[in-house]
JSON list of C-alpha atoms in Angstrom, two decimals:
[
{"chain": "A", "resi": 1411, "resn": "GLY", "atom": "CA", "xyz": [12.29, -15.50, 0.03]},
{"chain": "A", "resi": 1412, "resn": "ALA", "atom": "CA", "xyz": [8.98, -15.64, -0.67]},
{"chain": "A", "resi": 1413, "resn": "GLY", "atom": "CA", "xyz": [7.31, -12.16, -0.02]},
{"chain": "A", "resi": 1414, "resn": "VAL", "atom": "CA", "xyz": [8.45, -9.06, 1.09]},
{"chain": "A", "resi": 1415, "resn": "SER", "atom": "CA", "xyz": [10.74, -9.68, 4.39]},
{"chain": "A", "resi": 1416, "resn": "GLN", "atom": "CA", "xyz": [11.30, -6.31, 6.80]},
{"chain": "A", "resi": 1417, "resn": "THR", "atom": "CA", "xyz": [12.91, -6.06, 9.50]},
{"chain": "A", "resi": 1418, "resn": "PRO", "atom": "CA", "xyz": [12.59, -5.44, 13.06]},
{"chain": "A", "resi": 1419, "resn": "SER", "atom": "CA", "xyz": [8.56, -5.97, 12.86]},
{"chain": "A", "resi": 1420, "resn": "ASN", "atom": "CA", "xyz": [8.24, -3.83, 15.72]},
{"chain": "A", "resi": 1421, "resn": "LYS", "atom": "CA", "xyz": [10.87, -1.33, 16.71]},
{"chain": "A", "resi": 1422, "resn": "VAL", "atom": "CA", "xyz": [10.31, 1.35, 20.20]},
{"chain": "A", "resi": 1423, "resn": "THR", "atom": "CA", "xyz": [13.04, 4.67, 20.79]},
{"chain": "A", "resi": 1424, "resn": "GLU", "atom": "CA", "xyz": [13.32, 7.45, 22.38]},
{"chain": "A", "resi": 1425, "resn": "LYS", "atom": "CA", "xyz": [13.01, 10.45, 21.18]},
{"chain": "A", "resi": 1426, "resn": "GLY", "atom": "CA", "xyz": [15.89, 12.06, 18.76]},
{"chain": "A", "resi": 1427, "resn": "LYS", "atom": "CA", "xyz": [17.23, 8.43, 18.38]},
{"chain": "A", "resi": 1428, "resn": "TYR", "atom": "CA", "xyz": [18.75, 7.11, 15.31]},
{"chain": "A", "resi": 1429, "resn": "VAL", "atom": "CA", "xyz": [16.74, 4.03, 13.27]},
{"chain": "A", "resi": 1430, "resn": "GLU", "atom": "CA", "xyz": [16.84, 1.91, 10.45]},
{"chain": "A", "resi": 1431, "resn": "LEU", "atom": "CA", "xyz": [14.43, -0.20, 8.95]},
{"chain": "A", "resi": 1432, "resn": "ARG", "atom": "CA", "xyz": [15.10, -2.96, 6.76]},
{"chain": "A", "resi": 1433, "resn": "CYS", "atom": "CA", "xyz": [13.32, -4.05, 3.26]},
{"chain": "A", "resi": 1434, "resn": "ASP", "atom": "CA", "xyz": [14.43, -7.35, 1.92]},
{"chain": "A", "resi": 1435, "resn": "PRO", "atom": "CA", "xyz": [12.13, -7.66, -1.46]},
{"chain": "A", "resi": 1436, "resn": "ILE", "atom": "CA", "xyz": [10.66, -10.63, -4.04]},
{"chain": "A", "resi": 1437, "resn": "SER", "atom": "CA", "xyz": [14.45, -11.69, -6.19]},
{"chain": "A", "resi": 1438, "resn": "GLY", "atom": "CA", "xyz": [14.31, -10.36, -9.47]},
{"chain": "A", "resi": 1439, "resn": "HIS", "atom": "CA", "xyz": [11.83, -7.19, -8.54]},
{"chain": "A", "resi": 1440, "resn": "THR", "atom": "CA", "xyz": [13.37, -4.42, -9.84]},
{"chain": "A", "resi": 1441, "resn": "ALA", "atom": "CA", "xyz": [10.78, -1.44, -8.23]},
{"chain": "A", "resi": 1442, "resn": "LEU", "atom": "CA", "xyz": [10.91, -1.33, -4.71]},
{"chain": "A", "resi": 1443, "resn": "TYR", "atom": "CA", "xyz": [8.16, 0.64, -2.08]},
{"chain": "A", "resi": 1444, "resn": "TRP", "atom": "CA", "xyz": [8.52, 2.32, 1.16]},
{"chain": "A", "resi": 1445, "resn": "TYR", "atom": "CA", "xyz": [5.39, 4.16, 2.60]},
{"chain": "A", "resi": 1446, "resn": "ARG", "atom": "CA", "xyz": [4.09, 5.23, 5.75]},
{"chain": "A", "resi": 1447, "resn": "GLN", "atom": "CA", "xyz": [0.37, 3.92, 7.29]},
{"chain": "A", "resi": 1448, "resn": "SER", "atom": "CA", "xyz": [-0.88, 5.79, 10.54]},
{"chain": "A", "resi": 1449, "resn": "LEU", "atom": "CA", "xyz": [-3.83, 4.64, 12.10]},
{"chain": "A", "resi": 1450, "resn": "GLY", "atom": "CA", "xyz": [-7.02, 4.48, 9.79]},
{"chain": "A", "resi": 1451, "resn": "GLN", "atom": "CA", "xyz": [-5.57, 5.97, 7.00]},
{"chain": "A", "resi": 1452, "resn": "GLY", "atom": "CA", "xyz": [-4.19, 4.18, 3.86]},
{"chain": "A", "resi": 1453, "resn": "PRO", "atom": "CA", "xyz": [-0.35, 3.82, 2.65]},
{"chain": "A", "resi": 1454, "resn": "GLU", "atom": "CA", "xyz": [0.80, 7.16, 2.21]},
{"chain": "A", "resi": 1455, "resn": "PHE", "atom": "CA", "xyz": [4.28, 7.17, -0.48]},
{"chain": "A", "resi": 1456, "resn": "LEU", "atom": "CA", "xyz": [7.86, 7.80, 0.99]},
{"chain": "A", "resi": 1457, "resn": "ILE", "atom": "CA", "xyz": [10.03, 6.87, -1.61]},
{"chain": "A", "resi": 1458, "resn": "TYR", "atom": "CA", "xyz": [10.04, 4.28, -4.80]},
{"chain": "A", "resi": 1459, "resn": "PHE", "atom": "CA", "xyz": [13.18, 2.88, -5.97]},
{"chain": "A", "resi": 1460, "resn": "GLN", "atom": "CA", "xyz": [14.06, 1.56, -9.91]},
{"chain": "A", "resi": 1461, "resn": "GLY", "atom": "CA", "xyz": [17.39, -0.64, -9.14]},
{"chain": "A", "resi": 1462, "resn": "THR", "atom": "CA", "xyz": [19.43, 1.17, -7.76]},
{"chain": "A", "resi": 1463, "resn": "GLY", "atom": "CA", "xyz": [18.61, 4.50, -7.80]},
{"chain": "A", "resi": 1464, "resn": "ALA", "atom": "CA", "xyz": [15.87, 6.25, -6.04]},
{"chain": "A", "resi": 1465, "resn": "ALA", "atom": "CA", "xyz": [13.62, 6.97, -9.19]},
{"chain": "A", "resi": 1466, "resn": "ASP", "atom": "CA", "xyz": [10.93, 9.41, -6.99]},
{"chain": "A", "resi": 1467, "resn": "ASP", "atom": "CA", "xyz": [11.79, 10.33, -3.25]},
{"chain": "A", "resi": 1468, "resn": "SER", "atom": "CA", "xyz": [9.15, 13.23, -3.40]},
{"chain": "A", "resi": 1469, "resn": "GLY", "atom": "CA", "xyz": [7.09, 11.80, -0.41]},
{"chain": "A", "resi": 1470, "resn": "LEU", "atom": "CA", "xyz": [10.44, 12.34, 1.75]},
{"chain": "A", "resi": 1471, "resn": "PRO", "atom": "CA", "xyz": [8.19, 14.48, 4.84]},
{"chain": "A", "resi": 1472, "resn": "ASN", "atom": "CA", "xyz": [12.11, 15.94, 5.85]},
{"chain": "A", "resi": 1473, "resn": "ASP", "atom": "CA", "xyz": [15.79, 15.60, 5.75]},
{"chain": "A", "resi": 1474, "resn": "ARG", "atom": "CA", "xyz": [15.58, 13.02, 8.24]},
{"chain": "A", "resi": 1475, "resn": "PHE", "atom": "CA", "xyz": [14.33, 10.46, 6.13]},
{"chain": "A", "resi": 1476, "resn": "PHE", "atom": "CA", "xyz": [16.52, 8.88, 3.67]},
{"chain": "A", "resi": 1477, "resn": "ALA", "atom": "CA", "xyz": [16.55, 5.25, 2.08]},
{"chain": "A", "resi": 1478, "resn": "VAL", "atom": "CA", "xyz": [19.20, 3.57, 0.24]},
{"chain": "A", "resi": 1479, "resn": "ARG", "atom": "CA", "xyz": [19.30, 0.22, -2.03]},
{"chain": "A", "resi": 1480, "resn": "PRO", "atom": "CA", "xyz": [23.17, 0.07, -2.89]},
{"chain": "A", "resi": 1481, "resn": "GLU", "atom": "CA", "xyz": [22.95, -3.36, -5.03]},
{"chain": "A", "resi": 1482, "resn": "GLY", "atom": "CA", "xyz": [19.60, -3.26, -6.44]},
{"chain": "A", "resi": 1483, "resn": "SER", "atom": "CA", "xyz": [18.23, -5.70, -4.29]},
{"chain": "A", "resi": 1484, "resn": "VAL", "atom": "CA", "xyz": [18.00, -4.88, -0.10]},
{"chain": "A", "resi": 1485, "resn": "SER", "atom": "CA", "xyz": [17.15, -1.65, 1.21]},
{"chain": "A", "resi": 1486, "resn": "THR", "atom": "CA", "xyz": [17.25, 0.62, 4.62]},
{"chain": "A", "resi": 1487, "resn": "LEU", "atom": "CA", "xyz": [14.76, 3.14, 5.73]},
{"chain": "A", "resi": 1488, "resn": "LYS", "atom": "CA", "xyz": [16.77, 5.50, 7.74]},
{"chain": "A", "resi": 1489, "resn": "ILE", "atom": "CA", "xyz": [15.09, 7.98, 10.00]},
{"chain": "A", "resi": 1490, "resn": "GLN", "atom": "CA", "xyz": [18.02, 10.70, 12.09]},
{"chain": "A", "resi": 1491, "resn": "ARG", "atom": "CA", "xyz": [16.57, 12.22, 15.43]},
{"chain": "A", "resi": 1492, "resn": "THR", "atom": "CA", "xyz": [13.17, 10.49, 15.70]},
{"chain": "A", "resi": 1493, "resn": "GLU", "atom": "CA", "xyz": [10.36, 12.24, 17.08]},
{"chain": "A", "resi": 1494, "resn": "ARG", "atom": "CA", "xyz": [6.82, 11.20, 18.41]},
{"chain": "A", "resi": 1495, "resn": "GLY", "atom": "CA", "xyz": [5.08, 11.83, 15.21]},
{"chain": "A", "resi": 1496, "resn": "ASP", "atom": "CA", "xyz": [7.29, 9.65, 12.66]},
{"chain": "A", "resi": 1497, "resn": "SER", "atom": "CA", "xyz": [5.64, 6.82, 14.80]},
{"chain": "A", "resi": 1498, "resn": "ALA", "atom": "CA", "xyz": [3.33, 4.67, 12.44]},
{"chain": "A", "resi": 1499, "resn": "VAL", "atom": "CA", "xyz": [4.05, 0.99, 10.76]},
{"chain": "A", "resi": 1500, "resn": "TYR", "atom": "CA", "xyz": [6.63, 1.54, 7.56]},
{"chain": "A", "resi": 1501, "resn": "LEU", "atom": "CA", "xyz": [5.53, -0.89, 4.95]},
{"chain": "A", "resi": 1502, "resn": "CYS", "atom": "CA", "xyz": [7.67, -1.87, 2.30]},
{"chain": "A", "resi": 1503, "resn": "ALA", "atom": "CA", "xyz": [6.40, -3.14, -1.55]},
{"chain": "A", "resi": 1504, "resn": "SER", "atom": "CA", "xyz": [8.11, -4.74, -4.37]},
{"chain": "A", "resi": 1505, "resn": "SER", "atom": "CA", "xyz": [7.15, -5.04, -8.04]},
{"chain": "A", "resi": 1506, "resn": "PRO", "atom": "CA", "xyz": [9.03, -5.92, -10.94]},
{"chain": "A", "resi": 1507, "resn": "ARG", "atom": "CA", "xyz": [8.41, -3.79, -12.60]},
{"chain": "A", "resi": 1508, "resn": "VAL", "atom": "CA", "xyz": [6.57, -0.08, -12.85]},
{"chain": "A", "resi": 1509, "resn": "THR", "atom": "CA", "xyz": [3.14, -1.51, -14.41]},
{"chain": "A", "resi": 1510, "resn": "GLY", "atom": "CA", "xyz": [2.87, -4.86, -12.59]},
{"chain": "A", "resi": 1511, "resn": "GLU", "atom": "CA", "xyz": [1.47, -6.10, -9.21]},
{"chain": "A", "resi": 1512, "resn": "LEU", "atom": "CA", "xyz": [2.82, -4.42, -5.94]},
{"chain": "A", "resi": 1513, "resn": "PHE", "atom": "CA", "xyz": [3.47, -6.47, -3.24]},
{"chain": "A", "resi": 1514, "resn": "PHE", "atom": "CA", "xyz": [3.63, -5.60, 0.63]},
{"chain": "A", "resi": 1515, "resn": "GLY", "atom": "CA", "xyz": [5.75, -7.19, 3.07]},
{"chain": "A", "resi": 1516, "resn": "GLU", "atom": "CA", "xyz": [4.34, -7.47, 6.47]},
{"chain": "A", "resi": 1517, "resn": "GLY", "atom": "CA", "xyz": [5.68, -3.71, 8.05]},
{"chain": "A", "resi": 1518, "resn": "SER", "atom": "CA", "xyz": [7.79, -2.41, 10.99]},
{"chain": "A", "resi": 1519, "resn": "ARG", "atom": "CA", "xyz": [6.15, -0.77, 13.42]},
{"chain": "A", "resi": 1520, "resn": "LEU", "atom": "CA", "xyz": [7.61, 2.53, 14.55]},
{"chain": "A", "resi": 1521, "resn": "THR", "atom": "CA", "xyz": [6.82, 4.03, 18.10]},
{"chain": "A", "resi": 1522, "resn": "VAL", "atom": "CA", "xyz": [9.15, 6.81, 19.71]},
{"chain": "A", "resi": 1523, "resn": "LEU", "atom": "CA", "xyz": [8.47, 7.82, 22.93]},
{"chain": "B", "resi": 324, "resn": "LYS", "atom": "CA", "xyz": [-2.23, 15.49, -7.53]},
{"chain": "B", "resi": 325, "resn": "GLN", "atom": "CA", "xyz": [-4.19, 11.94, -7.75]},
{"chain": "B", "resi": 326, "resn": "GLU", "atom": "CA", "xyz": [-6.52, 11.70, -5.39]},
{"chain": "B", "resi": 327, "resn": "VAL", "atom": "CA", "xyz": [-8.68, 8.66, -4.26]},
{"chain": "B", "resi": 328, "resn": "THR", "atom": "CA", "xyz": [-11.57, 8.24, -2.60]},
{"chain": "B", "resi": 329, "resn": "GLN", "atom": "CA", "xyz": [-13.21, 5.29, -1.69]},
{"chain": "B", "resi": 330, "resn": "ILE", "atom": "CA", "xyz": [-17.18, 4.77, -0.39]},
{"chain": "B", "resi": 331, "resn": "PRO", "atom": "CA", "xyz": [-18.17, 4.00, 2.19]},
{"chain": "B", "resi": 332, "resn": "ALA", "atom": "CA", "xyz": [-15.97, 4.02, 5.11]},
{"chain": "B", "resi": 333, "resn": "ALA", "atom": "CA", "xyz": [-17.82, 1.85, 6.59]},
{"chain": "B", "resi": 334, "resn": "LEU", "atom": "CA", "xyz": [-20.11, -1.06, 5.89]},
{"chain": "B", "resi": 335, "resn": "SER", "atom": "CA", "xyz": [-21.48, -4.29, 7.38]},
{"chain": "B", "resi": 336, "resn": "VAL", "atom": "CA", "xyz": [-23.79, -6.89, 5.71]},
{"chain": "B", "resi": 337, "resn": "PRO", "atom": "CA", "xyz": [-24.89, -10.41, 6.90]},
{"chain": "B", "resi": 338, "resn": "GLU", "atom": "CA", "xyz": [-23.74, -13.45, 5.91]},
{"chain": "B", "resi": 339, "resn": "GLY", "atom": "CA", "xyz": [-24.35, -14.25, 2.26]},
{"chain": "B", "resi": 340, "resn": "GLU", "atom": "CA", "xyz": [-25.44, -11.50, 1.15]},
{"chain": "B", "resi": 341, "resn": "ASN", "atom": "CA", "xyz": [-23.64, -9.56, -2.49]},
{"chain": "B", "resi": 342, "resn": "LEU", "atom": "CA", "xyz": [-21.63, -6.36, -2.06]},
{"chain": "B", "resi": 343, "resn": "VAL", "atom": "CA", "xyz": [-19.81, -3.52, -4.07]},
{"chain": "B", "resi": 344, "resn": "LEU", "atom": "CA", "xyz": [-16.93, -1.37, -2.73]},
{"chain": "B", "resi": 345, "resn": "ASN", "atom": "CA", "xyz": [-16.76, 2.07, -4.83]},
{"chain": "B", "resi": 346, "resn": "CYS", "atom": "CA", "xyz": [-13.26, 3.74, -5.09]},
{"chain": "B", "resi": 347, "resn": "SER", "atom": "CA", "xyz": [-12.85, 6.62, -7.53]},
{"chain": "B", "resi": 348, "resn": "PHE", "atom": "CA", "xyz": [-9.83, 8.55, -8.51]},
{"chain": "B", "resi": 349, "resn": "THR", "atom": "CA", "xyz": [-9.57, 12.19, -10.16]},
{"chain": "B", "resi": 350, "resn": "ASP", "atom": "CA", "xyz": [-6.43, 11.85, -12.21]},
{"chain": "B", "resi": 351, "resn": "SER", "atom": "CA", "xyz": [-7.34, 8.85, -15.29]},
{"chain": "B", "resi": 352, "resn": "ALA", "atom": "CA", "xyz": [-3.78, 9.25, -16.57]},
{"chain": "B", "resi": 353, "resn": "ILE", "atom": "CA", "xyz": [-2.91, 5.60, -14.90]},
{"chain": "B", "resi": 354, "resn": "TYR", "atom": "CA", "xyz": [-1.07, 2.72, -15.33]},
{"chain": "B", "resi": 355, "resn": "ASN", "atom": "CA", "xyz": [-3.55, 0.18, -13.38]},
{"chain": "B", "resi": 356, "resn": "LEU", "atom": "CA", "xyz": [-5.44, 0.12, -10.59]},
{"chain": "B", "resi": 357, "resn": "GLN", "atom": "CA", "xyz": [-5.08, -2.52, -7.43]},
{"chain": "B", "resi": 358, "resn": "TRP", "atom": "CA", "xyz": [-7.11, -3.66, -4.80]},
{"chain": "B", "resi": 359, "resn": "PHE", "atom": "CA", "xyz": [-5.89, -4.86, -1.77]},
{"chain": "B", "resi": 360, "resn": "ARG", "atom": "CA", "xyz": [-7.15, -6.46, 1.58]},
{"chain": "B", "resi": 361, "resn": "GLN", "atom": "CA", "xyz": [-5.73, -5.48, 4.93]},
{"chain": "B", "resi": 362, "resn": "ASP", "atom": "CA", "xyz": [-6.66, -7.47, 8.47]},
{"chain": "B", "resi": 363, "resn": "PRO", "atom": "CA", "xyz": [-5.88, -5.73, 11.56]},
{"chain": "B", "resi": 364, "resn": "GLY", "atom": "CA", "xyz": [-2.00, -5.29, 12.47]},
{"chain": "B", "resi": 365, "resn": "LYS", "atom": "CA", "xyz": [-0.72, -6.84, 9.03]},
{"chain": "B", "resi": 366, "resn": "GLY", "atom": "CA", "xyz": [0.71, -6.03, 5.74]},
{"chain": "B", "resi": 367, "resn": "LEU", "atom": "CA", "xyz": [-1.69, -5.67, 2.56]},
{"chain": "B", "resi": 368, "resn": "THR", "atom": "CA", "xyz": [-2.57, -8.73, 0.80]},
{"chain": "B", "resi": 369, "resn": "SER", "atom": "CA", "xyz": [-2.75, -8.21, -3.19]},
{"chain": "B", "resi": 370, "resn": "LEU", "atom": "CA", "xyz": [-6.49, -9.77, -4.59]},
{"chain": "B", "resi": 371, "resn": "LEU", "atom": "CA", "xyz": [-6.47, -7.91, -8.45]},
{"chain": "B", "resi": 372, "resn": "LEU", "atom": "CA", "xyz": [-4.50, -5.99, -10.64]},
{"chain": "B", "resi": 373, "resn": "ILE", "atom": "CA", "xyz": [-6.27, -4.51, -13.24]},
{"chain": "B", "resi": 374, "resn": "GLN", "atom": "CA", "xyz": [-4.21, -2.46, -16.04]},
{"chain": "B", "resi": 375, "resn": "SER", "atom": "CA", "xyz": [-5.63, 0.42, -17.61]},
{"chain": "B", "resi": 376, "resn": "SER", "atom": "CA", "xyz": [-6.45, -1.31, -20.87]},
{"chain": "B", "resi": 377, "resn": "GLN", "atom": "CA", "xyz": [-9.02, -4.02, -19.04]},
{"chain": "B", "resi": 378, "resn": "ARG", "atom": "CA", "xyz": [-12.23, -3.10, -17.91]},
{"chain": "B", "resi": 379, "resn": "GLU", "atom": "CA", "xyz": [-12.27, -6.07, -15.33]},
{"chain": "B", "resi": 380, "resn": "GLN", "atom": "CA", "xyz": [-10.72, -8.47, -13.55]},
{"chain": "B", "resi": 381, "resn": "THR", "atom": "CA", "xyz": [-11.71, -12.29, -11.66]},
{"chain": "B", "resi": 382, "resn": "SER", "atom": "CA", "xyz": [-10.68, -13.93, -8.57]},
{"chain": "B", "resi": 383, "resn": "GLY", "atom": "CA", "xyz": [-12.70, -16.87, -7.40]},
{"chain": "B", "resi": 384, "resn": "ARG", "atom": "CA", "xyz": [-15.92, -14.54, -5.57]},
{"chain": "B", "resi": 385, "resn": "LEU", "atom": "CA", "xyz": [-13.90, -11.45, -6.15]},
{"chain": "B", "resi": 386, "resn": "ASN", "atom": "CA", "xyz": [-14.49, -9.42, -9.01]},
{"chain": "B", "resi": 387, "resn": "ALA", "atom": "CA", "xyz": [-13.32, -5.64, -9.84]},
{"chain": "B", "resi": 388, "resn": "SER", "atom": "CA", "xyz": [-14.40, -3.34, -12.91]},
{"chain": "B", "resi": 389, "resn": "LEU", "atom": "CA", "xyz": [-12.54, -0.27, -13.90]},
{"chain": "B", "resi": 390, "resn": "ASP", "atom": "CA", "xyz": [-14.01, 3.04, -15.69]},
{"chain": "B", "resi": 391, "resn": "LYS", "atom": "CA", "xyz": [-11.14, 4.74, -16.28]},
{"chain": "B", "resi": 392, "resn": "SER", "atom": "CA", "xyz": [-12.18, 7.61, -18.41]},
{"chain": "B", "resi": 393, "resn": "SER", "atom": "CA", "xyz": [-14.88, 7.84, -15.33]},
{"chain": "B", "resi": 394, "resn": "GLY", "atom": "CA", "xyz": [-12.25, 7.71, -12.94]},
{"chain": "B", "resi": 395, "resn": "ARG", "atom": "CA", "xyz": [-14.09, 4.56, -10.83]},
{"chain": "B", "resi": 396, "resn": "SER", "atom": "CA", "xyz": [-13.54, 0.97, -10.21]},
{"chain": "B", "resi": 397, "resn": "THR", "atom": "CA", "xyz": [-15.23, -0.87, -8.41]},
{"chain": "B", "resi": 398, "resn": "LEU", "atom": "CA", "xyz": [-15.21, -4.73, -6.36]},
{"chain": "B", "resi": 399, "resn": "TYR", "atom": "CA", "xyz": [-17.67, -6.90, -6.30]},
{"chain": "B", "resi": 400, "resn": "ILE", "atom": "CA", "xyz": [-18.10, -9.52, -3.20]},
{"chain": "B", "resi": 401, "resn": "ALA", "atom": "CA", "xyz": [-20.13, -12.63, -3.79]},
{"chain": "B", "resi": 402, "resn": "ALA", "atom": "CA", "xyz": [-21.61, -14.52, -1.13]},
{"chain": "B", "resi": 403, "resn": "SER", "atom": "CA", "xyz": [-19.56, -12.83, 1.63]},
{"chain": "B", "resi": 404, "resn": "GLN", "atom": "CA", "xyz": [-18.31, -14.82, 4.41]},
{"chain": "B", "resi": 405, "resn": "PRO", "atom": "CA", "xyz": [-17.26, -14.05, 7.45]},
{"chain": "B", "resi": 406, "resn": "GLY", "atom": "CA", "xyz": [-13.82, -14.68, 6.57]},
{"chain": "B", "resi": 407, "resn": "ASP", "atom": "CA", "xyz": [-14.29, -11.52, 4.24]},
{"chain": "B", "resi": 408, "resn": "SER", "atom": "CA", "xyz": [-13.93, -8.33, 7.53]},
{"chain": "B", "resi": 409, "resn": "ALA", "atom": "CA", "xyz": [-10.84, -6.99, 6.60]},
{"chain": "B", "resi": 410, "resn": "THR", "atom": "CA", "xyz": [-10.08, -3.36, 5.24]},
{"chain": "B", "resi": 411, "resn": "TYR", "atom": "CA", "xyz": [-9.99, -3.38, 1.79]},
{"chain": "B", "resi": 412, "resn": "LEU", "atom": "CA", "xyz": [-7.95, -0.76, -0.06]},
{"chain": "B", "resi": 413, "resn": "CYS", "atom": "CA", "xyz": [-7.35, 0.36, -3.56]},
{"chain": "B", "resi": 414, "resn": "ALA", "atom": "CA", "xyz": [-4.43, 2.19, -5.19]},
{"chain": "B", "resi": 415, "resn": "VAL", "atom": "CA", "xyz": [-4.01, 3.45, -8.76]},
{"chain": "B", "resi": 416, "resn": "ASN", "atom": "CA", "xyz": [-0.47, 3.32, -10.16]},
{"chain": "B", "resi": 417, "resn": "THR", "atom": "CA", "xyz": [0.27, 6.35, -11.98]},
{"chain": "B", "resi": 418, "resn": "GLY", "atom": "CA", "xyz": [3.98, 4.98, -13.17]},
{"chain": "B", "resi": 419, "resn": "ASN", "atom": "CA", "xyz": [6.26, 6.29, -9.73]},
{"chain": "B", "resi": 420, "resn": "GLN", "atom": "CA", "xyz": [4.06, 5.57, -7.22]},
{"chain": "B", "resi": 421, "resn": "PHE", "atom": "CA", "xyz": [0.32, 4.33, -5.99]},
{"chain": "B", "resi": 422, "resn": "TYR", "atom": "CA", "xyz": [-1.80, 6.69, -4.38]},
{"chain": "B", "resi": 423, "resn": "PHE", "atom": "CA", "xyz": [-3.96, 4.82, -1.79]},
{"chain": "B", "resi": 424, "resn": "GLY", "atom": "CA", "xyz": [-7.26, 5.43, -0.85]},
{"chain": "B", "resi": 425, "resn": "THR", "atom": "CA", "xyz": [-8.16, 5.64, 2.84]},
{"chain": "B", "resi": 426, "resn": "GLY", "atom": "CA", "xyz": [-10.01, 2.07, 2.69]},
{"chain": "B", "resi": 427, "resn": "THR", "atom": "CA", "xyz": [-13.44, 0.28, 3.45]},
{"chain": "B", "resi": 428, "resn": "SER", "atom": "CA", "xyz": [-13.45, -1.37, 6.68]},
{"chain": "B", "resi": 429, "resn": "LEU", "atom": "CA", "xyz": [-16.06, -4.52, 5.84]},
{"chain": "B", "resi": 430, "resn": "THR", "atom": "CA", "xyz": [-17.68, -6.56, 9.00]},
{"chain": "B", "resi": 431, "resn": "VAL", "atom": "CA", "xyz": [-19.64, -9.75, 7.39]},
{"chain": "B", "resi": 432, "resn": "ILE", "atom": "CA", "xyz": [-21.76, -10.84, 10.23]},
{"chain": "B", "resi": 433, "resn": "PRO", "atom": "CA", "xyz": [-22.56, -14.59, 11.03]}
]
């Protein structure tokens, strides 16, 4: 596709449920990032992939959060046992290389009731 | 840890005015700096990317400068228009991640 695509755009779930958020980066972009943004705040780093491997996962808040990118393209962010504090917009971005321009998707808004 | 600060947090100007948004960062070991625009409920749109070896970049009415040694960048918007109203974010790239400021919310009054 022409840009970074994220699905779903909105997800409402109940506390304790499992959630998957999907990101389809720009074709050919090797770097992929997940960020989380709360209202009125700048994006907060979660994890960075270079190809298939997680080059930096230091931003994942705890072991309920996990992300994969098995074929070096599409990535899935997985959240287990969701909590109300997980409610936020989850943003995905991709870049052609580590020093390249970053392009964002429209985000997935997660609401945990 | 890299910290990014944006001042002011909010800015309101009449249409046609030139304005400057500021971004400062604490660690000068960066690959590049990128300015974004974010409209309410939307993702981030890239405006300008400045590599660490560059001093400035221009795109239309926008000009971004970078002084890496002092840890500062500015985004200059010429002849502001109501359509420029949005939140502007700067982000510094340290190699493994981009660190973001909290943004400047700009309102251009017709």
